[in-house]
Short mmCIF file of C-alpha atoms in Angstrom, two decimals:
data_model
loop_
_atom_site.label_atom_id
_atom_site.label_comp_id
_atom_site.label_asym_id
_atom_site.label_seq_id
_atom_site.Cartn_x
_atom_site.Cartn_y
_atom_site.Cartn_z
CA UNK A 25 6.51 -43.47 4.55
CA UNK A 26 9.12 -41.53 2.57
CA UNK A 27 6.46 -40.48 0.10
CA UNK A 28 4.21 -39.21 2.87
CA UNK A 29 7.11 -37.29 4.37
CA UNK A 30 7.77 -35.60 1.04
CA UNK A 31 4.11 -34.66 0.78
CA UNK A 32 4.17 -33.12 4.26
CA UNK A 33 7.26 -31.07 3.45
CA UNK A 34 5.74 -29.91 0.17
CA UNK A 35 2.57 -28.81 1.90
CA UNK A 36 4.58 -26.86 4.48
CA UNK A 37 6.46 -25.09 1.71
CA UNK A 38 3.16 -24.32 0.03
CA UNK A 39 1.89 -22.70 3.20
CA UNK A 40 4.92 -20.40 3.31
CA UNK A 41 4.41 -19.40 -0.31
CA UNK A 42 0.72 -18.71 0.32
CA UNK A 43 1.70 -16.10 2.89
CA UNK A 44 4.65 -14.68 0.95
CA UNK A 45 2.71 -14.05 -2.26
CA UNK A 46 0.11 -11.62 -0.85
CA UNK A 47 2.72 -9.86 1.28
CA UNK A 48 4.88 -9.31 -1.80
CA UNK A 49 1.88 -7.83 -3.63
CA UNK A 50 1.57 -5.24 -0.85
CA UNK A 51 5.16 -3.99 -1.30
CA UNK A 52 4.14 -0.88 -3.23
CA UNK A 53 4.32 2.82 -2.48
CA UNK A 54 0.74 3.67 -1.46
CA UNK A 55 -1.27 6.37 0.28
CA UNK A 56 -3.65 5.94 3.18
CA UNK A 57 -6.48 6.76 3.14
CA UNK A 58 -6.93 6.49 -0.60
CA UNK A 59 -10.17 8.50 -0.69
CA UNK A 60 -11.15 12.07 0.11
CA UNK A 61 -14.02 14.47 -0.52
CA UNK A 62 -13.90 17.26 -3.08
CA UNK A 63 -13.04 20.60 -1.52
CA UNK A 64 -11.56 19.07 1.61
CA UNK A 65 -8.01 19.14 2.91
CA UNK A 66 -6.81 15.55 2.88
CA UNK A 67 -4.46 14.35 5.60
CA UNK A 68 -2.85 11.26 4.13
CA UNK A 69 0.19 9.11 4.80
CA UNK A 70 2.57 8.05 2.05
CA UNK A 71 3.71 4.49 2.79
CA UNK A 72 7.11 3.56 1.38
CA UNK A 73 8.33 -0.03 1.85
CA UNK A 74 11.95 -0.93 1.08
CA UNK A 75 11.90 -3.67 -1.56
CA UNK A 76 15.64 -4.27 -1.94
CA UNK A 77 17.42 -7.05 -0.06
CA UNK A 78 20.79 -5.30 -0.32
CA UNK A 79 20.19 -1.55 -0.71
CA UNK A 80 18.45 1.06 1.42
CA UNK A 81 15.94 3.75 0.48
CA UNK A 82 17.45 7.22 0.95
CA UNK A 83 15.18 9.48 -1.10
CA UNK A 84 11.47 9.66 -1.94
CA UNK A 85 9.80 12.09 -4.32
CA UNK A 86 6.03 12.42 -4.53
CA UNK A 87 4.91 14.15 -7.72
CA UNK A 88 1.73 16.24 -7.58
CA UNK A 89 -0.56 17.02 -10.53
CA UNK A 90 -0.08 20.18 -12.58
CA UNK A 91 -3.47 20.18 -14.31
CA UNK A 92 -5.37 20.12 -11.00
CA UNK A 93 -2.80 21.60 -8.59
CA UNK A 94 -3.13 21.77 -4.83
CA UNK A 95 -2.87 25.30 -3.47
CA UNK A 96 -2.10 24.03 0.03
CA UNK A 97 0.63 21.43 0.53
CA UNK A 98 2.17 20.68 3.91
CA UNK A 99 4.29 17.90 5.37
CA UNK A 100 4.67 16.53 8.88
CA UNK A 101 8.35 16.44 9.90
CA UNK A 102 9.76 12.91 10.12
CA UNK A 103 12.80 12.38 12.35
CA UNK A 104 15.91 11.63 10.29
CA UNK A 105 14.39 12.82 7.02
CA UNK A 106 14.58 16.29 5.45
CA UNK A 107 11.54 17.41 3.45
CA UNK A 108 11.33 20.01 0.70
CA UNK A 109 8.36 21.49 -1.15
CA UNK A 110 9.30 22.08 -4.78
CA UNK A 111 7.38 24.89 -6.46
CA UNK A 112 7.25 25.09 -10.25
CA UNK A 113 5.56 27.12 -12.93
CA UNK A 114 2.54 25.29 -14.30
CA UNK A 115 2.47 24.31 -18.00
CA UNK A 116 -0.75 26.31 -18.32
CA UNK A 117 -2.60 28.63 -15.94
CA UNK A 118 -5.34 26.91 -13.94
CA UNK A 119 -8.48 28.56 -12.59
CA UNK A 120 -9.29 27.56 -9.01
CA UNK A 121 -12.44 29.33 -7.94
CA UNK A 122 -11.98 32.90 -9.09
CA UNK A 123 -8.18 32.80 -8.90
CA UNK A 124 -5.78 32.05 -11.72
CA UNK A 125 -2.91 29.84 -10.57
CA UNK A 126 0.34 29.96 -12.54
CA UNK A 127 2.64 28.13 -10.14
CA UNK A 128 2.20 25.57 -7.40
CA UNK A 129 3.96 22.89 -5.39
CA UNK A 130 4.58 20.14 -7.93
CA UNK A 131 6.52 17.70 -5.76
CA UNK A 132 7.57 16.86 -2.23
CA UNK A 133 11.07 15.47 -1.77
CA UNK A 134 12.24 13.59 1.33
CA UNK A 135 15.96 12.92 1.78
CA UNK A 136 17.35 10.69 4.50
CA UNK A 137 19.95 12.02 6.87
CA UNK A 138 23.04 9.86 7.38
CA UNK A 139 22.06 6.69 9.19
CA UNK A 140 18.31 7.18 8.71
CA UNK A 141 17.93 5.30 5.43
CA UNK A 142 15.41 2.45 5.58
CA UNK A 143 16.59 -1.07 4.85
CA UNK A 144 15.13 -4.48 4.10
CA UNK A 145 11.79 -5.05 5.80
CA UNK A 146 11.38 -1.41 6.86
CA UNK A 147 8.40 0.83 6.12
CA UNK A 148 8.68 4.62 5.90
CA UNK A 149 5.58 6.66 6.82
CA UNK A 150 5.38 10.21 5.44
CA UNK A 151 2.28 12.20 6.56
CA UNK A 152 1.18 15.11 4.36
CA UNK A 153 -1.77 17.44 3.88
CA UNK A 154 -3.14 18.31 0.43
CA UNK A 155 -5.98 20.63 -0.49
CA UNK A 156 -8.39 21.70 -1.54
CA UNK A 157 -9.03 18.34 -3.20
CA UNK A 158 -10.18 18.97 -6.79
CA UNK A 159 -13.62 17.79 -7.84
CA UNK A 160 -12.37 15.07 -10.19
CA UNK A 161 -12.75 11.32 -10.20
CA UNK A 162 -9.21 10.62 -9.02
CA UNK A 163 -5.82 12.26 -8.59
CA UNK A 164 -2.70 10.35 -9.60
CA UNK A 165 0.30 10.95 -7.35
CA UNK A 166 3.34 9.30 -8.93
CA UNK A 167 6.37 8.56 -6.76
CA UNK A 168 10.10 8.02 -7.32
CA UNK A 169 11.96 5.87 -4.81
CA UNK A 170 15.77 6.15 -4.79
CA UNK A 171 18.13 3.55 -3.32
CA UNK A 172 21.65 3.94 -1.94
CA UNK A 173 23.16 2.42 -5.11
CA UNK A 174 21.62 5.24 -7.16
CA UNK A 175 18.85 3.16 -8.72
CA UNK A 176 15.39 4.73 -8.96
CA UNK A 177 12.04 2.93 -8.95
CA UNK A 178 9.22 4.98 -10.46
CA UNK A 179 5.75 4.20 -9.16
CA UNK A 180 3.78 5.64 -12.07
CA UNK A 181 1.62 2.86 -13.51
CA UNK A 182 -2.04 3.76 -13.93
CA UNK A 183 -3.31 0.77 -15.89
CA UNK A 184 -4.97 -2.23 -14.27
CA UNK A 185 -2.41 -4.68 -12.89
CA UNK A 186 0.57 -2.35 -13.36
CA UNK A 187 3.81 -3.74 -11.96
CA UNK A 188 4.70 -0.39 -10.39
CA UNK A 189 1.28 1.20 -9.67
CA UNK A 190 1.07 4.89 -8.86
CA UNK A 191 -0.60 5.97 -5.62
CA UNK A 192 -4.09 7.26 -6.45
CA UNK A 193 -6.34 9.51 -4.39
CA UNK A 194 -9.97 8.80 -5.24
CA UNK A 195 -12.30 11.77 -4.90
CA UNK A 196 -15.78 11.17 -3.40
CA UNK A 197 -15.80 7.56 -4.63
CA UNK A 198 -14.20 4.59 -2.92
CA UNK A 199 -10.81 3.47 -4.25
CA UNK A 200 -10.54 0.27 -6.26
CA UNK A 201 -9.63 -2.43 -3.75
CA UNK A 202 -6.72 -4.18 -5.50
CA UNK A 203 -4.61 -4.81 -2.40
CA UNK A 204 -7.06 -4.37 0.46
CA UNK A 205 -5.27 -1.20 1.60
CA UNK A 206 -8.24 1.14 1.52
CA UNK A 207 -11.99 1.05 2.04
CA UNK A 208 -15.01 3.29 2.29
CA UNK A 209 -16.28 4.63 5.60
CA UNK A 210 -19.13 2.11 5.47
CA UNK A 211 -16.66 -0.74 4.97
CA UNK A 212 -14.43 0.52 7.78
CA UNK A 213 -17.09 1.34 10.36
CA UNK A 214 -20.32 -0.24 9.15
CA UNK A 215 -23.90 1.04 9.39
CA UNK A 216 -25.95 -0.16 12.34
CA UNK A 217 -28.64 -1.73 10.15
CA UNK A 218 -27.29 -2.44 6.69
CA UNK A 219 -24.00 -3.97 7.78
CA UNK A 220 -25.01 -5.84 10.94
CA UNK A 221 -24.60 -9.23 9.30
CA UNK A 222 -21.21 -8.22 7.94
CA UNK A 223 -20.03 -7.28 11.42
CA UNK A 224 -21.20 -10.65 12.77
CA UNK A 225 -19.23 -12.49 10.11
CA UNK A 226 -16.20 -10.20 9.87
CA UNK A 227 -13.77 -13.13 9.75
CA UNK A 228 -15.59 -14.65 6.78
CA UNK A 229 -15.77 -11.27 5.07
CA UNK A 230 -12.04 -10.72 5.47
CA UNK A 231 -11.23 -14.11 3.99
CA UNK A 232 -13.58 -13.69 1.02
CA UNK A 233 -12.80 -10.05 0.27
CA UNK A 234 -9.96 -8.65 -1.77
CA UNK A 235 -7.65 -8.60 1.28
CA UNK A 236 -4.63 -10.65 0.18
CA UNK A 237 -3.22 -11.00 3.67
CA UNK A 238 -6.42 -12.45 5.14
CA UNK A 239 -6.84 -14.73 2.15
CA UNK A 240 -3.20 -15.79 2.23
CA UNK A 241 -3.21 -16.52 5.94
CA UNK A 242 -6.43 -18.49 5.60
CA UNK A 243 -5.02 -20.62 2.80
CA UNK A 244 -1.76 -21.04 4.67
CA UNK A 245 -3.61 -22.24 7.76
CA UNK A 246 -5.54 -24.86 5.81
CA UNK A 247 -2.45 -26.08 3.98
CA UNK A 248 -0.37 -26.17 7.16
CA UNK A 249 -3.08 -28.13 8.96
CA UNK A 250 -3.26 -30.68 6.18
CA UNK A 251 0.54 -30.91 6.18
CA UNK A 252 0.58 -31.60 9.91
CA UNK A 253 -2.02 -34.34 9.49
CA UNK A 254 -0.03 -36.03 6.75
CA UNK A 255 3.16 -35.72 8.79
CA UNK A 256 1.47 -37.36 11.78
CA UNK A 257 0.55 -40.39 9.68
CA UNK A 258 4.00 -40.44 8.08
CA UNK A 259 5.90 -40.67 11.34
CA UNK A 260 3.50 -42.85 13.33
CA UNK A 261 4.86 -46.35 13.88
CA UNK A 262 2.59 -49.37 13.98
CA UNK A 263 1.89 -50.65 17.49
CA UNK A 264 3.80 -53.79 18.56
CA UNK A 265 1.84 -56.91 19.22
#
């Protein structure tokens, strides 16, 4: 019986890990939505999770491209956070339409007011507008996240599987679905004919897609159920005669 009890406890621990792993993979600075059309003005939200167990996030800097600059950059005020648009001279002049651009907003900096820093388990949402979106395959928006101890985490990885991936705005095309954070309009809303079967089996699609949360919860449910079954046998006493 002791062996069965150990198995049940191990399975329960496995269920917890199955949920924790995909949630940890989501703890990146990202943008939502991650796709926009060329020439449009994209209204996106920068999502900043606090990853430290002991320190708080008190500053966020989103770096904008200088080779394909945005001529219109705006932020939505966030209570408790001061925002600043930083304009800089471009390394080289850039032609946008018939205009030559020599300077542009190259970063947006948010600084927390006293008492508004975000701590463990908190998520900071920073809405912004960028445009016109350049007609390129993707726009990399690196980010620097500063903690109250002075440490800085730079989200600037662009290679596949980067530990600190940079937020990327995909232009015209759908973003690569590494973490299940973004999807195309067809994936989000579905066409009445082509995606009817997908709508009917949405639960199965979520479990089999790249969504780590759905997959993790599904695995956790199976493991937890098996653990409960083993535990039931472990603690059941034989009937007296």
